[in-house]
Amino acid sequence: MSGVSEPHRRHRDVIIIGSSFGGALAAWPLVHAGRDVLMLERGPWVRRGPENWEPDGTLIRTPYFNGGSEFRAHTAKGVELTSTTSCVGGASVFYGAVSLRYRERDFLPDPEIVTDSGAEWPIRYADLQHYYQAAERILGVAGRAGVDPTEPARVAGYAAEPTSLSEVSRRIGEGARSLGLRPFPLPLAISFANGAGHGGRAGDDATAADGGLPFGTCVECATCDTFACAVGAKNDVASRVLPRLIARGLELRSDTAVTGLVAEKGRVTGVRCEDRRTGETYDVTADVVVLAAGALSTPHLLLAAGLHERNPAGDVVGRYLTRHCAAIVYGAYPWIPSHSHEFHKQLGIHDYYFGDDNPRGPSGKLGGIQQVQTPSMGTVEAVMPRATHPFLRQVVTRVTGLLVLAEERPQYDNHVRIVPEETDDNGLPRLEVEHRYADRDLAARRRLIARAREIHRAVRSPAQYAHRIDTFSHALGTVRMGHDPQRNPLDADCRFRGLENLYVADGSALPTGGGVNPSLTIAANALRVGAGIVARGSSDAGKRWRARVGAAP
């Protein structure tokens, strides 16, 4: 430790590893309660400016990899080398901003989904309801209450209204209603009007886009999904949450890789770090450590440190990985004027969420359908064979998509593991991921694809194409919470069993995936985890913060 600066040596109240939804929202109540919080992020800040609108700005075309974990993925497609996203704000920087709550029934065991996996929620929707409300306000979610047919109970409406429907969204909505469906405006974490509620600049080296637009004002462009927002109007964690926490005292160290966790006598006693800019290595200590590195990287750190051996459910750490069985069904619309640069990711359809009446489909829950943006040519070129590019350049502006998210069964054989004989760029054992969908998952996706095709045909689309999604963007469940200590590594407070001061606050903790985007549930649960740590450290402070949940903290 000689030569290490005093701020690096100082003992902290809380160390949080990871800066996406789990890390940032767990930090929110802690920082507001006056705790000394250090956040460690192995990636850098993402610059914001006109370059984010370029084809190469998509995460799919140029993965944002800076010190992240490169891993081998074994799937039904074969073996491929890929990597985790690593930057301040994590995957939130590139997400599509859809912010839906899990339904009440998503917290109850569905026999068709859970089967013999032991996946159980130790909490119910009511335990998260007020945290959902707080997360929506912190993230600036614009939506309309009372129009989603499966919407769970709410204590209040949204703070902001969604933007008006584009022409293509209006037509999609009319086609869906002609089939007896009930489309609704998607709740989106986007500041649509005058940058309302924007939280500040996205890092010291962020730049506003050219054209005289104030940073934080949505220009309703077509680059939300897989792009960093050029003007910071998508309320990702790096744009909306972290600047406000830093202003209140959070210390965030970017470009800092966690290379190890040290535990003694039932506690984590040290976090080993490497400054990726200088090569300096050092240990930091804290009363509490919160792991929020993501559903792949969190179990990676636990397994590499051997901490699973201290947990009564240690054989489950890294197991039961889920990621949604998803696809985008594109419809061609030659009669619609080019709309590829117009924002139209606006509608959701949940009429089939809990199943449909088709006897050929699987029984039980299916999942959600959401409108998605016309893909950029950069995205198309990244995933389609080169020989198709000339043709696709002619037609891509005339298509629009419907995303289907089928809930996946948790399976023991879908897991994260380490290869001790090999090391990655962080000096950790190489990560490998094994994942294959169950037959029931594929059947649910096929059923939702068929329903999405029906909607396109109702809007007079002459041709449709279903693109299966095979990414780990919705990865969940690898260090899950639950009541049974032998089957669930986390207790109901998301404390890691066997280590009294270690918590997990990211998607790893979620036992099941529901049929909607998991970001808002990760955020709400992380708020709950952070508030619980505050309450256990000081009952008065915890009560005061929890009393504020439901209003904007």
PDB file of C-alpha atoms in Angstrom, residues 107 109 118-124 127 312-313 480-495 497 509 511 528:
ATOM      1  CA  PHE A 107     -43.857 -12.095  -8.560  1.00  0.00           C
ATOM      2  CA  PRO A 109     -44.633 -18.719  -9.076  1.00  0.00           C
ATOM      3  CA  GLY A 118     -36.858 -23.364  -7.338  1.00  0.00           C
ATOM      4  CA  ALA A 119     -37.016 -19.794  -8.669  1.00  0.00           C
ATOM      5  CA  GLU A 120     -39.049 -17.858  -6.134  1.00  0.00           C
ATOM      6  CA  TRP A 121     -39.563 -14.221  -5.289  1.00  0.00           C
ATOM      7  CA  PRO A 122     -39.233 -13.676  -1.515  1.00  0.00           C
ATOM      8  CA  ILE A 123     -41.034 -10.359  -2.005  1.00  0.00           C
ATOM      9  CA  ARG A 124     -44.263  -9.401  -3.759  1.00  0.00           C
ATOM     10  CA  ASP A 127     -43.042  -4.604  -1.506  1.00  0.00           C
ATOM     11  CA  PRO A 312     -24.960 -22.551   1.527  1.00  0.00           C
ATOM     12  CA  ALA A 313     -26.280 -22.208  -2.047  1.00  0.00           C
ATOM     13  CA  ARG A 480     -30.840 -14.938  -7.205  1.00  0.00           C
ATOM     14  CA  MET A 481     -32.717 -14.018  -4.043  1.00  0.00           C
ATOM     15  CA  GLY A 482     -35.138 -16.389  -2.326  1.00  0.00           C
ATOM     16  CA  HIS A 483     -36.266 -17.882   0.972  1.00  0.00           C
ATOM     17  CA  ASP A 484     -34.542 -21.279   0.700  1.00  0.00           C
ATOM     18  CA  PRO A 485     -30.886 -20.927   1.804  1.00  0.00           C
ATOM     19  CA  GLN A 486     -29.947 -24.119  -0.048  1.00  0.00           C
ATOM     20  CA  ARG A 487     -31.243 -22.930  -3.431  1.00  0.00           C
ATOM     21  CA  ASN A 488     -30.885 -19.149  -3.366  1.00  0.00           C
ATOM     22  CA  PRO A 489     -27.562 -17.359  -2.738  1.00  0.00           C
ATOM     23  CA  LEU A 490     -29.299 -14.146  -1.572  1.00  0.00           C
ATOM     24  CA  ASP A 491     -31.810 -13.624   1.191  1.00  0.00           C
ATOM     25  CA  ALA A 492     -34.859 -11.368   0.816  1.00  0.00           C
ATOM     26  CA  ASP A 493     -32.709  -8.274   1.507  1.00  0.00           C
ATOM     27  CA  CYS A 494     -30.320  -9.329  -1.298  1.00  0.00           C
ATOM     28  CA  ARG A 495     -27.586 -10.027   1.232  1.00  0.00           C
ATOM     29  CA  ARG A 497     -25.572 -15.653   2.459  1.00  0.00           C
ATOM     30  CA  ALA A 509     -30.741 -10.959  -7.980  1.00  0.00           C
ATOM     31  CA  PRO A 511     -35.230 -14.928  -9.867  1.00  0.00           C
ATOM     32  CA  ARG A 528     -34.941  -1.180  -1.861  1.00  0.00           C
TER      33      ARG A 528
END
